[in-house]
Amino acid sequence: MVKTYTAFTSQIDNPEAAAKEIREQLDPEKNMLKNTVGIAAFFDEYAENGIYKAVAAALPFDMVGTSSTVTGARGQTGEYSLAVMMLTSDDVSFVSRSIATENKSPKEITAALEKIYGEFLAQDKPKVVFSYMAPQAYFSGDDFMDATDKITQELLLFGSLSWNTDGVSEKNFVAFNDNVSPYLMSFIAVYGNFEPHFKATTSLDMNALIKEAAIISSAEGPVLKAVNNIPAFDYLQKIGLVGANAKDLTQLCAVPAIIIYENGRRVARAVVQTVPGDPKSLLVTGNTPIGAKISFALMDADKTLRSAVEATQQFEREKIKNSLNYSCAVRSWSLGTKFLAECEAFSSYHERLGKTGISANYMLCYSGGEICPVPDANGKLVNCLHSYTLISCVFD
């Protein structure tokens, strides 16, 4: 059995105060059992100003995590905040690993993954592997899923691609202990008396397209270069998704790109930014295969909020106390001036459950791509990279 404890701080200017708040809320001296690990989410400035490192150094266990936009835990919500979930157990164990990806080819990253997965499986089959990475042009979330499937189908992955408020790739931080970098992948394998339950919900209708589907005529992995033989950025301007005089893709993430494969399968992916040094090409959160079709859809604010409310209401009905949750950053943006509403739905659930004497140790963070297993046609759980979803790993 895993026990969870959560901590939350908005001390963005004072490392000592932030570390003190987190330690006092987690109270590791009192609450730590035989095996312990932590998962963090933080506003990107915490990685730049030393706050995250101070918190990690103050905690007596390994920690992984990512930068986020808004975070929520303990019934609290904040744009400029840091949250930590402490997992601790006597009969569940944790093994943490990381990969430095800077200046490495996809082949080298895949080889490093194969080594780590081999170490995980040599110990036993993990119940889940919490997994974190940043969106990168040279190794996408889809590349990560594909590499994992080729190496082994014995591991279930749950986690997130890092994100930040500015949507700038250099600020998409991944954490491993006191190291934070856009060029990290971090992992925690979980073993023992633990049966995680996974939930994924979306409000996006991938069949309700706002533009006729066009052909991807040039691409390289997650770099979309041309559509209908038109440079990708110019194509977005042609169909009116980007202004005629625009030079960047500010907030275009809020318009989901729908990739339609030749077999009819559809996946939603976010268009993140133009590619540095190649302003006509676009970085997408997943791969964009040549010959596939691409179109766009719209997020519905009411449906998005309703899906979060319904998820927390289910948690309340089932008396779920412990959960780790990641929501696509675009779900927050789609709510406009009510961009905190999804976190507030979790806060309300925390308050309602608390009135029954039950503490809801949840953490909610925002993501640039959600990693969560889903059932295939035969009911077998398979790893999947999502976009525009709310995913949950339930520990109860």
Short mmCIF file of N, CA and C in Angstrom, two decimals, residues 122-275:
data_model
loop_
_atom_site.label_atom_id
_atom_site.label_comp_id
_atom_site.label_asym_id
_atom_site.label_seq_id
_atom_site.Cartn_x
_atom_site.Cartn_y
_atom_site.Cartn_z
N ALA A 122 14.78 -6.11 -14.60
CA ALA A 122 15.66 -7.07 -13.93
C ALA A 122 15.29 -7.22 -12.45
N GLN A 123 14.76 -6.16 -11.87
CA GLN A 123 14.35 -6.21 -10.47
C GLN A 123 13.02 -6.92 -10.31
N ASP A 124 12.08 -6.63 -11.19
CA ASP A 124 10.75 -7.23 -11.21
C ASP A 124 9.96 -6.46 -12.25
N LYS A 125 8.73 -6.82 -12.48
CA LYS A 125 7.88 -6.03 -13.38
C LYS A 125 7.24 -4.90 -12.58
N PRO A 126 7.54 -3.64 -12.90
CA PRO A 126 6.94 -2.53 -12.16
C PRO A 126 5.42 -2.48 -12.39
N LYS A 127 4.72 -1.97 -11.38
CA LYS A 127 3.28 -1.77 -11.54
C LYS A 127 3.00 -0.56 -12.42
N VAL A 128 3.89 0.43 -12.39
CA VAL A 128 3.81 1.61 -13.25
C VAL A 128 5.18 2.27 -13.24
N VAL A 129 5.47 3.00 -14.31
CA VAL A 129 6.68 3.82 -14.36
C VAL A 129 6.25 5.26 -14.59
N PHE A 130 6.41 6.10 -13.58
CA PHE A 130 6.14 7.52 -13.76
C PHE A 130 7.23 8.11 -14.65
N SER A 131 6.81 8.83 -15.70
CA SER A 131 7.72 9.19 -16.78
C SER A 131 7.55 10.65 -17.17
N TYR A 132 8.68 11.35 -17.32
CA TYR A 132 8.64 12.78 -17.60
C TYR A 132 9.69 13.16 -18.64
N MET A 133 9.31 14.05 -19.54
CA MET A 133 10.21 14.53 -20.58
C MET A 133 9.73 15.90 -21.04
N ALA A 134 10.54 16.57 -21.85
CA ALA A 134 10.15 17.84 -22.45
C ALA A 134 9.89 17.65 -23.94
N PRO A 135 8.95 18.41 -24.53
CA PRO A 135 8.77 18.34 -25.98
C PRO A 135 10.04 18.80 -26.69
N GLN A 136 10.56 17.98 -27.58
CA GLN A 136 11.78 18.33 -28.31
C GLN A 136 11.63 17.98 -29.78
N ALA A 137 12.26 18.76 -30.64
CA ALA A 137 12.17 18.50 -32.08
C ALA A 137 12.86 17.20 -32.46
N TYR A 138 13.89 16.80 -31.70
CA TYR A 138 14.67 15.62 -32.08
C TYR A 138 14.17 14.33 -31.43
N PHE A 139 13.26 14.42 -30.46
CA PHE A 139 12.71 13.21 -29.84
C PHE A 139 11.37 13.59 -29.21
N SER A 140 10.29 13.25 -29.90
CA SER A 140 8.95 13.67 -29.50
C SER A 140 8.32 12.69 -28.52
N GLY A 141 7.16 13.07 -28.01
CA GLY A 141 6.40 12.15 -27.18
C GLY A 141 6.00 10.89 -27.92
N ASP A 142 5.66 11.03 -29.21
CA ASP A 142 5.36 9.84 -30.02
C ASP A 142 6.59 8.96 -30.18
N ASP A 143 7.77 9.57 -30.36
CA ASP A 143 9.01 8.79 -30.44
C ASP A 143 9.22 8.00 -29.14
N PHE A 144 8.92 8.63 -28.02
CA PHE A 144 9.05 7.97 -26.72
C PHE A 144 8.11 6.76 -26.63
N MET A 145 6.86 6.94 -27.05
CA MET A 145 5.91 5.82 -27.03
C MET A 145 6.36 4.71 -27.97
N ASP A 146 6.79 5.08 -29.18
CA ASP A 146 7.21 4.07 -30.16
C ASP A 146 8.45 3.31 -29.67
N ALA A 147 9.41 4.06 -29.11
CA ALA A 147 10.62 3.40 -28.62
C ALA A 147 10.30 2.43 -27.50
N THR A 148 9.42 2.84 -26.60
CA THR A 148 9.03 1.96 -25.49
C THR A 148 8.37 0.69 -26.01
N ASP A 149 7.46 0.83 -26.97
CA ASP A 149 6.78 -0.35 -27.51
C ASP A 149 7.75 -1.30 -28.19
N LYS A 150 8.78 -0.76 -28.85
CA LYS A 150 9.76 -1.62 -29.52
C LYS A 150 10.68 -2.31 -28.52
N ILE A 151 11.00 -1.62 -27.42
CA ILE A 151 11.90 -2.20 -26.42
C ILE A 151 11.17 -3.25 -25.59
N THR A 152 9.99 -2.89 -25.11
CA THR A 152 9.22 -3.79 -24.25
C THR A 152 7.77 -3.35 -24.19
N GLN A 153 6.89 -4.31 -24.04
CA GLN A 153 5.48 -4.01 -23.80
C GLN A 153 5.08 -4.42 -22.39
N GLU A 154 6.08 -4.57 -21.54
CA GLU A 154 5.85 -4.99 -20.16
C GLU A 154 5.66 -3.83 -19.20
N LEU A 155 5.93 -2.62 -19.67
CA LEU A 155 5.89 -1.46 -18.78
C LEU A 155 4.69 -0.57 -19.09
N LEU A 156 3.99 -0.14 -18.05
CA LEU A 156 2.93 0.85 -18.19
C LEU A 156 3.49 2.20 -17.73
N LEU A 157 3.35 3.21 -18.60
CA LEU A 157 3.89 4.53 -18.33
C LEU A 157 2.77 5.52 -17.99
N PHE A 158 3.04 6.36 -17.00
CA PHE A 158 2.12 7.44 -16.65
C PHE A 158 2.95 8.68 -16.35
N GLY A 159 2.56 9.82 -16.91
CA GLY A 159 3.34 11.02 -16.63
C GLY A 159 2.96 12.17 -17.53
N SER A 160 3.96 13.00 -17.84
CA SER A 160 3.66 14.26 -18.52
C SER A 160 4.86 14.77 -19.29
N LEU A 161 4.57 15.52 -20.35
CA LEU A 161 5.56 16.35 -21.00
C LEU A 161 5.52 17.73 -20.34
N SER A 162 6.67 18.27 -20.01
CA SER A 162 6.71 19.54 -19.28
C SER A 162 6.16 20.68 -20.12
N TRP A 163 5.74 21.75 -19.42
CA TRP A 163 5.18 22.90 -20.10
C TRP A 163 5.47 24.15 -19.29
N ASN A 164 5.23 25.31 -19.87
CA ASN A 164 5.44 26.57 -19.14
C ASN A 164 4.49 27.63 -19.67
N THR A 165 4.33 28.67 -18.91
CA THR A 165 3.35 29.70 -19.23
C THR A 165 3.62 30.39 -20.56
N ASP A 166 4.90 30.59 -20.90
CA ASP A 166 5.24 31.31 -22.12
C ASP A 166 5.21 30.42 -23.36
N GLY A 167 5.11 29.10 -23.18
CA GLY A 167 5.13 28.20 -24.33
C GLY A 167 6.46 28.20 -25.06
N VAL A 168 7.56 28.45 -24.33
CA VAL A 168 8.90 28.50 -24.91
C VAL A 168 9.64 27.22 -24.52
N SER A 169 10.19 26.51 -25.50
CA SER A 169 10.76 25.20 -25.24
C SER A 169 11.90 25.24 -24.23
N GLU A 170 12.66 26.34 -24.19
CA GLU A 170 13.79 26.43 -23.27
C GLU A 170 13.35 26.48 -21.81
N LYS A 171 12.07 26.73 -21.56
CA LYS A 171 11.56 26.80 -20.19
C LYS A 171 10.71 25.58 -19.82
N ASN A 172 10.72 24.57 -20.67
CA ASN A 172 10.03 23.32 -20.35
C ASN A 172 10.97 22.43 -19.53
N PHE A 173 10.93 22.59 -18.22
CA PHE A 173 11.92 21.95 -17.36
C PHE A 173 11.45 20.58 -16.88
N VAL A 174 12.39 19.65 -16.83
CA VAL A 174 12.18 18.33 -16.22
C VAL A 174 13.14 18.23 -15.03
N ALA A 175 12.66 17.63 -13.95
CA ALA A 175 13.45 17.56 -12.72
C ALA A 175 13.85 16.12 -12.41
N PHE A 176 15.07 15.97 -11.91
CA PHE A 176 15.53 14.71 -11.32
C PHE A 176 16.38 15.08 -10.11
N ASN A 177 15.85 14.82 -8.93
CA ASN A 177 16.47 15.27 -7.69
C ASN A 177 16.67 16.79 -7.77
N ASP A 178 17.89 17.32 -7.55
CA ASP A 178 18.04 18.77 -7.58
C ASP A 178 18.50 19.28 -8.94
N ASN A 179 18.45 18.44 -9.96
CA ASN A 179 18.81 18.84 -11.32
C ASN A 179 17.55 19.18 -12.11
N VAL A 180 17.53 20.35 -12.75
CA VAL A 180 16.40 20.73 -13.60
C VAL A 180 16.93 21.19 -14.95
N SER A 181 16.30 20.71 -16.03
CA SER A 181 16.79 21.01 -17.38
C SER A 181 15.71 20.68 -18.40
N PRO A 182 15.69 21.39 -19.54
CA PRO A 182 14.80 20.98 -20.63
C PRO A 182 15.28 19.71 -21.31
N TYR A 183 16.51 19.27 -20.98
CA TYR A 183 17.13 18.14 -21.67
C TYR A 183 17.28 16.94 -20.75
N LEU A 184 16.22 16.65 -20.01
CA LEU A 184 16.19 15.50 -19.13
C LEU A 184 14.96 14.65 -19.41
N MET A 185 15.09 13.37 -19.18
CA MET A 185 13.95 12.48 -19.03
C MET A 185 14.12 11.84 -17.65
N SER A 186 13.06 11.78 -16.86
CA SER A 186 13.18 11.21 -15.52
C SER A 186 12.08 10.19 -15.29
N PHE A 187 12.38 9.20 -14.45
CA PHE A 187 11.51 8.04 -14.27
C PHE A 187 11.51 7.57 -12.82
N ILE A 188 10.38 7.04 -12.39
CA ILE A 188 10.28 6.30 -11.14
C ILE A 188 9.50 5.02 -11.42
N ALA A 189 10.15 3.88 -11.22
CA ALA A 189 9.48 2.58 -11.33
C ALA A 189 8.94 2.20 -9.96
N VAL A 190 7.70 1.70 -9.94
CA VAL A 190 7.02 1.38 -8.68
C VAL A 190 6.75 -0.12 -8.63
N TYR A 191 7.17 -0.76 -7.53
CA TYR A 191 7.05 -2.22 -7.38
C TYR A 191 6.30 -2.56 -6.09
N GLY A 192 5.65 -3.74 -6.10
CA GLY A 192 5.13 -4.26 -4.84
C GLY A 192 3.63 -4.25 -4.73
N ASN A 193 3.14 -4.07 -3.51
CA ASN A 193 1.73 -4.18 -3.17
C ASN A 193 0.99 -2.91 -3.56
N PHE A 194 0.74 -2.75 -4.86
CA PHE A 194 0.18 -1.52 -5.38
C PHE A 194 -0.49 -1.80 -6.72
N GLU A 195 -1.75 -1.41 -6.86
CA GLU A 195 -2.47 -1.60 -8.12
C GLU A 195 -3.02 -0.25 -8.57
N PRO A 196 -2.30 0.46 -9.43
CA PRO A 196 -2.77 1.77 -9.87
C PRO A 196 -3.99 1.64 -10.78
N HIS A 197 -4.82 2.65 -10.76
CA HIS A 197 -5.97 2.74 -11.66
C HIS A 197 -5.83 4.02 -12.47
N PHE A 198 -6.07 3.91 -13.77
CA PHE A 198 -5.84 5.03 -14.67
C PHE A 198 -7.17 5.52 -15.26
N LYS A 199 -7.28 6.84 -15.38
CA LYS A 199 -8.47 7.44 -15.98
C LYS A 199 -8.02 8.51 -16.97
N ALA A 200 -8.69 8.59 -18.10
CA ALA A 200 -8.42 9.62 -19.10
C ALA A 200 -9.74 10.15 -19.63
N THR A 201 -9.90 11.45 -19.61
CA THR A 201 -11.14 12.05 -20.09
C THR A 201 -10.81 13.22 -21.00
N THR A 202 -11.65 13.44 -22.00
CA THR A 202 -11.45 14.56 -22.91
C THR A 202 -12.79 15.16 -23.28
N SER A 203 -12.77 16.42 -23.63
CA SER A 203 -13.99 17.09 -24.10
C SER A 203 -13.88 17.44 -25.58
N LEU A 204 -12.81 17.00 -26.21
CA LEU A 204 -12.55 17.38 -27.60
C LEU A 204 -13.22 16.41 -28.56
N ASP A 205 -13.97 16.94 -29.51
CA ASP A 205 -14.58 16.15 -30.58
C ASP A 205 -13.65 16.21 -31.79
N MET A 206 -12.91 15.12 -32.04
CA MET A 206 -11.94 15.13 -33.13
C MET A 206 -12.58 14.97 -34.51
N ASN A 207 -13.90 14.82 -34.56
CA ASN A 207 -14.58 14.75 -35.85
C ASN A 207 -15.17 16.10 -36.25
N ALA A 208 -15.23 17.04 -35.29
CA ALA A 208 -15.81 18.36 -35.58
C ALA A 208 -14.71 19.29 -36.06
N LEU A 209 -14.34 19.15 -37.32
CA LEU A 209 -13.21 19.90 -37.87
C LEU A 209 -13.67 21.28 -38.36
N ILE A 210 -12.82 22.29 -38.14
CA ILE A 210 -13.19 23.64 -38.57
C ILE A 210 -12.64 23.97 -39.96
N LYS A 211 -11.75 23.11 -40.48
CA LYS A 211 -11.20 23.30 -41.81
C LYS A 211 -11.14 21.95 -42.52
N GLU A 212 -11.28 21.97 -43.84
CA GLU A 212 -11.14 20.74 -44.60
C GLU A 212 -9.72 20.20 -44.42
N ALA A 213 -9.61 18.88 -44.26
CA ALA A 213 -8.31 18.28 -44.02
C ALA A 213 -7.40 18.46 -45.23
N ALA A 214 -6.13 18.77 -44.94
CA ALA A 214 -5.11 18.96 -45.98
C ALA A 214 -4.02 17.91 -45.81
N ILE A 215 -3.16 17.79 -46.78
CA ILE A 215 -2.13 16.75 -46.78
C ILE A 215 -0.81 17.29 -46.21
N ILE A 216 -0.22 16.53 -45.30
CA ILE A 216 1.12 16.85 -44.81
C ILE A 216 2.11 16.43 -45.90
N SER A 217 2.73 17.42 -46.52
CA SER A 217 3.59 17.12 -47.68
C SER A 217 5.07 17.09 -47.32
N SER A 218 5.45 17.66 -46.18
CA SER A 218 6.84 17.60 -45.75
C SER A 218 6.88 17.69 -44.23
N ALA A 219 7.63 16.78 -43.61
CA ALA A 219 7.72 16.75 -42.15
C ALA A 219 8.92 15.89 -41.75
N GLU A 220 9.37 16.10 -40.54
CA GLU A 220 10.43 15.29 -39.97
C GLU A 220 10.12 15.09 -38.49
N GLY A 221 9.57 13.92 -38.16
CA GLY A 221 9.16 13.67 -36.78
C GLY A 221 8.11 14.67 -36.36
N PRO A 222 8.33 15.41 -35.26
CA PRO A 222 7.35 16.38 -34.79
C PRO A 222 7.47 17.75 -35.46
N VAL A 223 8.38 17.88 -36.44
CA VAL A 223 8.56 19.15 -37.15
C VAL A 223 7.72 19.12 -38.42
N LEU A 224 6.67 19.93 -38.43
CA LEU A 224 5.79 20.05 -39.59
C LEU A 224 6.35 21.12 -40.51
N LYS A 225 6.73 20.71 -41.73
CA LYS A 225 7.42 21.64 -42.63
C LYS A 225 6.51 22.21 -43.72
N ALA A 226 5.63 21.38 -44.27
CA ALA A 226 4.78 21.87 -45.36
C ALA A 226 3.44 21.14 -45.37
N VAL A 227 2.39 21.86 -45.72
CA VAL A 227 1.04 21.31 -45.85
C VAL A 227 0.52 21.72 -47.23
N ASN A 228 0.03 20.73 -47.98
CA ASN A 228 -0.41 21.00 -49.37
C ASN A 228 0.70 21.71 -50.15
N ASN A 229 1.95 21.31 -49.88
CA ASN A 229 3.14 21.87 -50.55
C ASN A 229 3.35 23.36 -50.27
N ILE A 230 2.74 23.86 -49.20
CA ILE A 230 2.92 25.24 -48.75
C ILE A 230 3.68 25.20 -47.43
N PRO A 231 4.69 26.05 -47.24
CA PRO A 231 5.37 26.07 -45.94
C PRO A 231 4.36 26.14 -44.80
N ALA A 232 4.59 25.39 -43.74
CA ALA A 232 3.57 25.18 -42.72
C ALA A 232 3.07 26.49 -42.11
N PHE A 233 3.98 27.39 -41.77
CA PHE A 233 3.55 28.67 -41.18
C PHE A 233 2.69 29.46 -42.16
N ASP A 234 3.11 29.47 -43.43
CA ASP A 234 2.33 30.17 -44.46
C ASP A 234 0.95 29.53 -44.62
N TYR A 235 0.88 28.20 -44.49
CA TYR A 235 -0.41 27.52 -44.60
C TYR A 235 -1.36 27.99 -43.50
N LEU A 236 -0.84 28.10 -42.27
CA LEU A 236 -1.69 28.57 -41.18
C LEU A 236 -2.20 29.98 -41.44
N GLN A 237 -1.35 30.81 -42.03
CA GLN A 237 -1.80 32.15 -42.39
C GLN A 237 -2.85 32.11 -43.50
N LYS A 238 -2.66 31.23 -44.45
CA LYS A 238 -3.59 31.13 -45.58
C LYS A 238 -5.00 30.77 -45.12
N ILE A 239 -5.10 29.84 -44.12
CA ILE A 239 -6.42 29.41 -43.68
C ILE A 239 -6.95 30.27 -42.53
N GLY A 240 -6.18 31.30 -42.13
CA GLY A 240 -6.68 32.26 -41.17
C GLY A 240 -6.47 31.93 -39.71
N LEU A 241 -5.69 30.87 -39.40
CA LEU A 241 -5.43 30.54 -38.01
C LEU A 241 -4.33 31.41 -37.41
N VAL A 242 -3.53 32.00 -38.28
CA VAL A 242 -2.47 32.93 -37.87
C VAL A 242 -2.64 34.21 -38.67
N GLY A 243 -2.53 35.34 -38.00
CA GLY A 243 -2.72 36.62 -38.67
C GLY A 243 -1.72 36.85 -39.79
N ALA A 244 -2.11 37.65 -40.76
CA ALA A 244 -1.28 37.87 -41.94
C ALA A 244 0.07 38.47 -41.58
N ASN A 245 0.14 39.26 -40.52
CA ASN A 245 1.40 39.90 -40.14
C ASN A 245 2.02 39.27 -38.91
N ALA A 246 1.47 38.14 -38.47
CA ALA A 246 1.98 37.49 -37.25
C ALA A 246 3.36 36.91 -37.50
N LYS A 247 4.17 36.91 -36.43
CA LYS A 247 5.51 36.35 -36.53
C LYS A 247 5.70 35.14 -35.61
N ASP A 248 4.70 34.85 -34.76
CA ASP A 248 4.80 33.70 -33.88
C ASP A 248 3.44 33.03 -33.76
N LEU A 249 3.37 32.03 -32.90
CA LEU A 249 2.15 31.22 -32.79
C LEU A 249 1.49 31.39 -31.43
N THR A 250 1.52 32.60 -30.90
CA THR A 250 0.96 32.85 -29.58
C THR A 250 -0.46 32.31 -29.47
N GLN A 251 -0.64 31.42 -28.50
CA GLN A 251 -1.94 30.84 -28.15
C GLN A 251 -2.51 29.91 -29.23
N LEU A 252 -1.76 29.60 -30.31
CA LEU A 252 -2.31 28.67 -31.31
C LEU A 252 -2.53 27.29 -30.70
N CYS A 253 -1.81 26.97 -29.61
CA CYS A 253 -2.02 25.68 -28.94
C CYS A 253 -3.48 25.46 -28.60
N ALA A 254 -4.22 26.55 -28.40
CA ALA A 254 -5.63 26.43 -28.03
C ALA A 254 -6.50 25.94 -29.18
N VAL A 255 -5.91 25.79 -30.38
CA VAL A 255 -6.63 25.25 -31.53
C VAL A 255 -6.02 23.89 -31.85
N PRO A 256 -6.63 22.80 -31.40
CA PRO A 256 -6.03 21.48 -31.57
C PRO A 256 -5.84 21.11 -33.04
N ALA A 257 -4.64 20.64 -33.35
CA ALA A 257 -4.38 20.06 -34.67
C ALA A 257 -4.80 18.60 -34.64
N ILE A 258 -5.57 18.19 -35.62
CA ILE A 258 -6.05 16.80 -35.71
C ILE A 258 -5.29 16.11 -36.84
N ILE A 259 -4.48 15.11 -36.48
CA ILE A 259 -3.73 14.34 -37.46
C ILE A 259 -4.57 13.12 -37.82
N ILE A 260 -4.82 12.94 -39.12
CA ILE A 260 -5.66 11.84 -39.60
C ILE A 260 -4.78 10.87 -40.40
N TYR A 261 -4.57 9.69 -39.85
CA TYR A 261 -3.71 8.70 -40.51
C TYR A 261 -4.46 8.02 -41.66
N GLU A 262 -3.69 7.33 -42.50
CA GLU A 262 -4.28 6.69 -43.67
C GLU A 262 -5.32 5.64 -43.29
N ASN A 263 -5.15 5.00 -42.12
CA ASN A 263 -6.12 3.99 -41.67
C ASN A 263 -7.34 4.61 -41.00
N GLY A 264 -7.41 5.95 -40.98
CA GLY A 264 -8.56 6.64 -40.39
C GLY A 264 -8.38 7.04 -38.94
N ARG A 265 -7.35 6.53 -38.28
CA ARG A 265 -7.10 6.88 -36.88
C ARG A 265 -6.82 8.38 -36.76
N ARG A 266 -7.40 8.98 -35.71
CA ARG A 266 -7.21 10.41 -35.48
C ARG A 266 -6.56 10.64 -34.12
N VAL A 267 -5.61 11.55 -34.09
CA VAL A 267 -5.01 11.96 -32.81
C VAL A 267 -4.95 13.48 -32.78
N ALA A 268 -5.11 14.03 -31.59
CA ALA A 268 -5.03 15.48 -31.40
C ALA A 268 -3.62 15.83 -30.92
N ARG A 269 -3.04 16.85 -31.49
CA ARG A 269 -1.72 17.30 -31.11
C ARG A 269 -1.69 18.83 -31.11
N ALA A 270 -0.88 19.40 -30.24
CA ALA A 270 -0.75 20.86 -30.16
C ALA A 270 0.39 21.34 -31.04
N VAL A 271 0.18 22.45 -31.74
CA VAL A 271 1.24 23.14 -32.45
C VAL A 271 1.88 24.10 -31.46
N VAL A 272 3.15 23.87 -31.13
CA VAL A 272 3.78 24.54 -30.00
C VAL A 272 4.39 25.88 -30.38
N GLN A 273 5.26 25.88 -31.40
CA GLN A 273 6.00 27.09 -31.74
C GLN A 273 6.64 26.90 -33.11
N THR A 274 7.16 27.99 -33.66
CA THR A 274 7.99 27.85 -34.85
C THR A 274 9.34 27.27 -34.44
N VAL A 275 10.01 26.65 -35.38
CA VAL A 275 11.28 25.99 -35.09
C VAL A 275 12.41 27.02 -35.11
#
